[in-house]
Structures are given as structure tokens and as C-alpha cells.
Amino acid sequence: METVIAIETGIARAFLDIQDVERVYVSHDGDLVVVTTIIDRDDNEATYDNIYDRERDLIRGHRPLHFDFNVVARRGRPVEDIMGADAPAWQRF
């Protein structure tokens, strides 16, 4: 069985090829996994489509987990103002 960290890292890395994704935060509570994807701008519909496609893939590939997905457009704000001191499971450098 995969460790929790391996699952979180795998979930977060699922978004790495979507250029507009800057960071992914993953937390869990039992079989509920909360995934927050951070982008800067919210004006690219293709970015949202790509993120939603990836979310559907994760749901299909990680049964019986339950997901709560969130996409946050920071609109130039510092990520820390939105997510606090939480560390991302993955971030683009």
C-alpha cells in the first residue's frame, strides 16, 4: 500500500505539465483528499479545462478516495496571503 506522502506527491505531480499551475496543496482526512491548485490568472478557460480533466483522472485512478478539488486564482496576490504558511505538495520553480 502506498504511503500517504507518496499518494499526496503523486496527486500533486499530476498537474505539473499544466503550465499555468504554480502550486498544488494536498491534505487528507481519512478517505477525503483536499486538493487546492494555485494559478495566477483566471482568464484562460483552457487552463481550467486541463485542470478539470486531470481531476477527473485522479478520481478514476484513486478509488475509493473522495476528493474535494479547489482552483484558486491568486491574481497577483502572494500565495501566503491565500494559503498561509502551509507548504505545497508541489510547486513550479
Coordinates of N, CA and C in Angstrom, one line a residue:
M1 N 0.8 -1.2 0.0 CA 0.0 0.0 0.0 C 0.9 1.2 0.0
E2 N 0.5 2.2 -0.8 CA 1.3 3.5 -0.9 C 1.2 4.2 0.4
T3 N 2.3 4.9 0.7 CA 2.3 5.8 1.9 C 1.5 7.0 1.6
V4 N 1.0 7.7 2.6 CA 0.3 8.9 2.4 C 1.1 10.0 1.7
I5 N 2.3 10.1 2.0 CA 3.2 11.1 1.3 C 3.3 10.8 -0.1
A6 N 3.5 9.5 -0.5 CA 3.6 9.1 -1.9 C 2.3 9.4 -2.6
I7 N 1.2 9.2 -2.0 CA -0.1 9.5 -2.7 C -0.2 11.0 -2.9
E8 N 0.1 11.8 -1.8 CA 0.0 13.2 -1.9 C 0.9 13.8 -3.0
T9 N 2.1 13.3 -3.1 CA 3.1 13.7 -4.1 C 2.6 13.3 -5.5
G10 N 2.1 12.1 -5.6 CA 1.6 11.7 -6.9 C 0.4 12.5 -7.4
I11 N -0.5 12.8 -6.5 CA -1.6 13.6 -6.8 C -1.2 15.0 -7.2
A12 N -0.3 15.6 -6.5 CA 0.2 17.0 -6.8 C 0.9 17.0 -8.1
R13 N 1.8 16.0 -8.4 CA 2.6 16.0 -9.6 C 1.7 15.7 -10.8
A14 N 0.5 15.3 -10.7 CA -0.4 15.1 -11.8 C -0.7 16.4 -12.6
F15 N -0.4 17.5 -11.9 CA -0.7 18.8 -12.5 C 0.6 19.5 -13.1
L16 N 1.7 18.9 -13.0 CA 3.0 19.6 -13.4 C 3.1 19.9 -14.8
D17 N 2.4 19.2 -15.7 CA 2.5 19.6 -17.1 C 1.5 20.6 -17.6
I18 N 0.8 21.2 -16.7 CA -0.2 22.3 -17.0 C 0.6 23.5 -16.6
Q19 N 1.1 24.3 -17.6 CA 2.0 25.4 -17.4 C 1.5 26.4 -16.5
D20 N 0.2 26.7 -16.4 CA -0.3 27.8 -15.6 C -0.5 27.4 -14.1
V21 N -0.3 26.1 -13.8 CA -0.4 25.7 -12.4 C 0.9 26.0 -11.8
E22 N 0.9 26.8 -10.7 CA 2.1 27.2 -10.0 C 2.4 26.3 -8.8
R23 N 1.3 26.0 -8.0 CA 1.5 25.1 -6.8 C 0.3 24.3 -6.7
V24 N 0.5 23.2 -6.0 CA -0.6 22.3 -5.6 C -0.5 21.9 -4.1
Y25 N -1.6 22.1 -3.4 CA -1.6 21.7 -2.0 C -2.5 20.5 -1.8
V26 N -2.1 19.5 -1.0 CA -2.8 18.3 -0.8 C -2.9 18.0 0.7
S27 N -4.1 17.8 1.1 CA -4.3 17.4 2.5 C -5.3 16.3 2.6
H28 N -5.3 15.6 3.6 CA -6.3 14.5 3.7 C -6.8 14.3 5.1
D29 N -8.0 13.7 5.2 CA -8.6 13.4 6.5 C -9.4 12.1 6.2
G30 N -8.8 11.0 6.6 CA -9.4 9.7 6.3 C -9.4 9.4 4.8
D31 N -10.5 9.2 4.2 CA -10.6 8.9 2.8 C -10.9 10.2 2.0
L32 N -11.0 11.4 2.6 CA -11.2 12.6 1.9 C -9.9 13.3 1.7
V33 N -9.6 13.6 0.4 CA -8.4 14.3 0.0 C -8.8 15.7 -0.6
V34 N -8.2 16.7 0.0 CA -8.5 18.1 -0.4 C -7.3 18.5 -1.3
V35 N -7.6 18.9 -2.5 CA -6.6 19.3 -3.5 C -6.8 20.8 -3.9
T36 N -5.9 21.7 -3.6 CA -6.0 23.1 -4.0 C -4.9 23.4 -5.0
T37 N -5.4 23.8 -6.2 CA -4.5 24.1 -7.3 C -4.4 25.6 -7.4
I38 N -3.2 26.2 -7.4 CA -3.0 27.6 -7.5 C -2.5 28.0 -8.9
I39 N -3.3 28.9 -9.5 CA -2.9 29.6 -10.7 C -2.8 31.1 -10.5
D40 N -2.2 31.8 -11.4 CA -2.2 33.3 -11.2 C -3.4 33.9 -11.7
R41 N -3.7 33.7 -13.0 CA -4.8 34.4 -13.7 C -5.9 33.4 -13.9
D42 N -7.1 34.0 -13.9 CA -8.3 33.2 -14.2 C -9.0 33.5 -15.5
D43 N -8.2 33.9 -16.5 CA -8.8 34.3 -17.8 C -8.5 33.3 -18.9
N44 N -8.0 32.2 -18.6 CA -7.7 31.2 -19.6 C -8.5 29.9 -19.4
E45 N -9.6 29.8 -20.1 CA -10.5 28.7 -20.0 C -9.8 27.4 -20.2
A46 N -8.8 27.3 -21.1 CA -8.1 26.1 -21.4 C -7.4 25.6 -20.2
T47 N -6.9 26.5 -19.4 CA -6.2 26.1 -18.1 C -7.2 25.3 -17.2
Y48 N -8.4 25.9 -17.1 CA -9.4 25.3 -16.2 C -9.8 23.9 -16.8
D49 N -10.0 23.9 -18.1 CA -10.3 22.6 -18.8 C -9.3 21.5 -18.5
N50 N -8.0 21.9 -18.6 CA -6.9 20.9 -18.4 C -6.9 20.5 -16.9
I51 N -7.1 21.4 -16.0 CA -7.1 21.1 -14.6 C -8.3 20.1 -14.3
Y52 N -9.5 20.4 -14.8 CA -10.7 19.6 -14.6 C -10.5 18.2 -15.2
D53 N -9.8 18.1 -16.3 CA -9.6 16.8 -16.9 C -8.7 16.0 -16.0
R54 N -7.6 16.6 -15.4 CA -6.7 15.9 -14.5 C -7.4 15.5 -13.3
E55 N -8.3 16.4 -12.8 CA -9.1 16.0 -11.6 C -9.9 14.8 -11.8
R56 N -10.6 14.7 -13.0 CA -11.4 13.5 -13.3 C -10.5 12.2 -13.4
D57 N -9.3 12.4 -13.9 CA -8.4 11.3 -14.0 C -8.0 10.8 -12.6
L58 N -7.7 11.7 -11.7 CA -7.4 11.4 -10.3 C -8.5 10.7 -9.6
I59 N -9.8 11.1 -9.8 CA -10.9 10.5 -9.2 C -11.0 9.0 -9.7
R60 N -10.8 8.8 -11.0 CA -10.9 7.5 -11.5 C -9.8 6.6 -11.0
G61 N -8.6 7.1 -10.9 CA -7.4 6.4 -10.5 C -7.2 6.1 -9.1
H62 N -7.9 6.8 -8.2 CA -7.7 6.7 -6.8 C -9.0 6.3 -6.0
R63 N -9.7 5.4 -6.5 CA -10.9 4.9 -5.8 C -10.4 4.0 -4.6
P64 N -10.9 4.1 -3.5 CA -12.2 4.6 -3.0 C -12.0 6.0 -2.4
L65 N -10.9 6.7 -2.6 CA -10.8 8.0 -2.0 C -11.9 9.0 -2.5
H66 N -12.2 10.0 -1.7 CA -13.1 11.0 -2.1 C -12.3 12.3 -2.2
F67 N -12.6 13.1 -3.2 CA -11.8 14.4 -3.4 C -12.7 15.6 -3.2
D68 N -12.0 16.6 -2.8 CA -12.6 18.0 -2.8 C -11.6 18.8 -3.5
F69 N -11.9 19.2 -4.7 CA -10.9 20.0 -5.6 C -11.3 21.5 -5.5
N70 N -10.2 22.3 -5.5 CA -10.3 23.7 -5.5 C -9.3 24.3 -6.4
V71 N -9.7 25.3 -7.3 CA -8.8 26.0 -8.1 C -8.8 27.5 -7.6
V72 N -7.7 28.0 -7.2 CA -7.6 29.4 -6.7 C -6.7 30.2 -7.7
A73 N -7.3 31.3 -8.2 CA -6.6 32.2 -9.0 C -6.1 33.3 -8.0
R74 N -4.8 33.5 -7.9 CA -4.3 34.4 -6.9 C -4.3 35.8 -7.4
R75 N -4.4 36.0 -8.7 CA -4.5 37.4 -9.3 C -3.4 38.3 -8.8
G76 N -2.2 37.8 -8.8 CA -1.0 38.7 -8.4 C -0.8 38.7 -6.9
R77 N -1.7 38.2 -6.1 CA -1.5 38.2 -4.6 C -0.5 37.2 -4.2
P78 N 0.2 37.4 -3.1 CA 1.2 36.4 -2.6 C 0.4 35.2 -2.2
V79 N 0.9 34.0 -2.5 CA 0.3 32.7 -2.2 C 0.1 32.6 -0.7
E80 N 1.0 33.2 0.1 CA 1.0 33.1 1.5 C -0.3 33.8 2.1
D81 N -0.7 34.8 1.4 CA -1.9 35.5 1.8 C -3.2 34.7 1.6
I82 N -3.1 33.7 0.7 CA -4.2 32.8 0.5 C -4.1 31.5 1.3
M83 N -2.9 30.9 1.3 CA -2.8 29.6 1.9 C -2.1 29.6 3.2
G84 N -1.7 30.8 3.7 CA -1.0 30.8 5.0 C 0.4 30.2 4.9
A85 N 0.8 29.6 5.9 CA 2.2 29.0 6.0 C 2.2 27.6 5.5
D86 N 1.1 27.0 5.0 CA 1.0 25.7 4.5 C 2.1 25.5 3.4
A87 N 2.7 24.3 3.4 CA 3.7 24.0 2.4 C 3.0 23.3 1.3
P88 N 3.3 23.6 0.0 CA 2.7 22.9 -1.1 C 3.3 21.5 -1.2
A89 N 2.5 20.6 -1.8 CA 3.0 19.3 -2.1 C 3.9 19.3 -3.3
W90 N 3.6 20.3 -4.2 CA 4.4 20.5 -5.4 C 4.3 22.0 -5.8
Q91 N 5.4 22.5 -6.3 CA 5.4 23.9 -6.8 C 6.3 24.0 -8.0
R92 N 6.0 24.9 -8.9 CA 6.8 25.2 -10.1 C 7.9 26.2 -9.6
F93 N 9.1 26.0 -10.1 CA 10.2 26.9 -9.8 C 10.6 27.6 -11.0

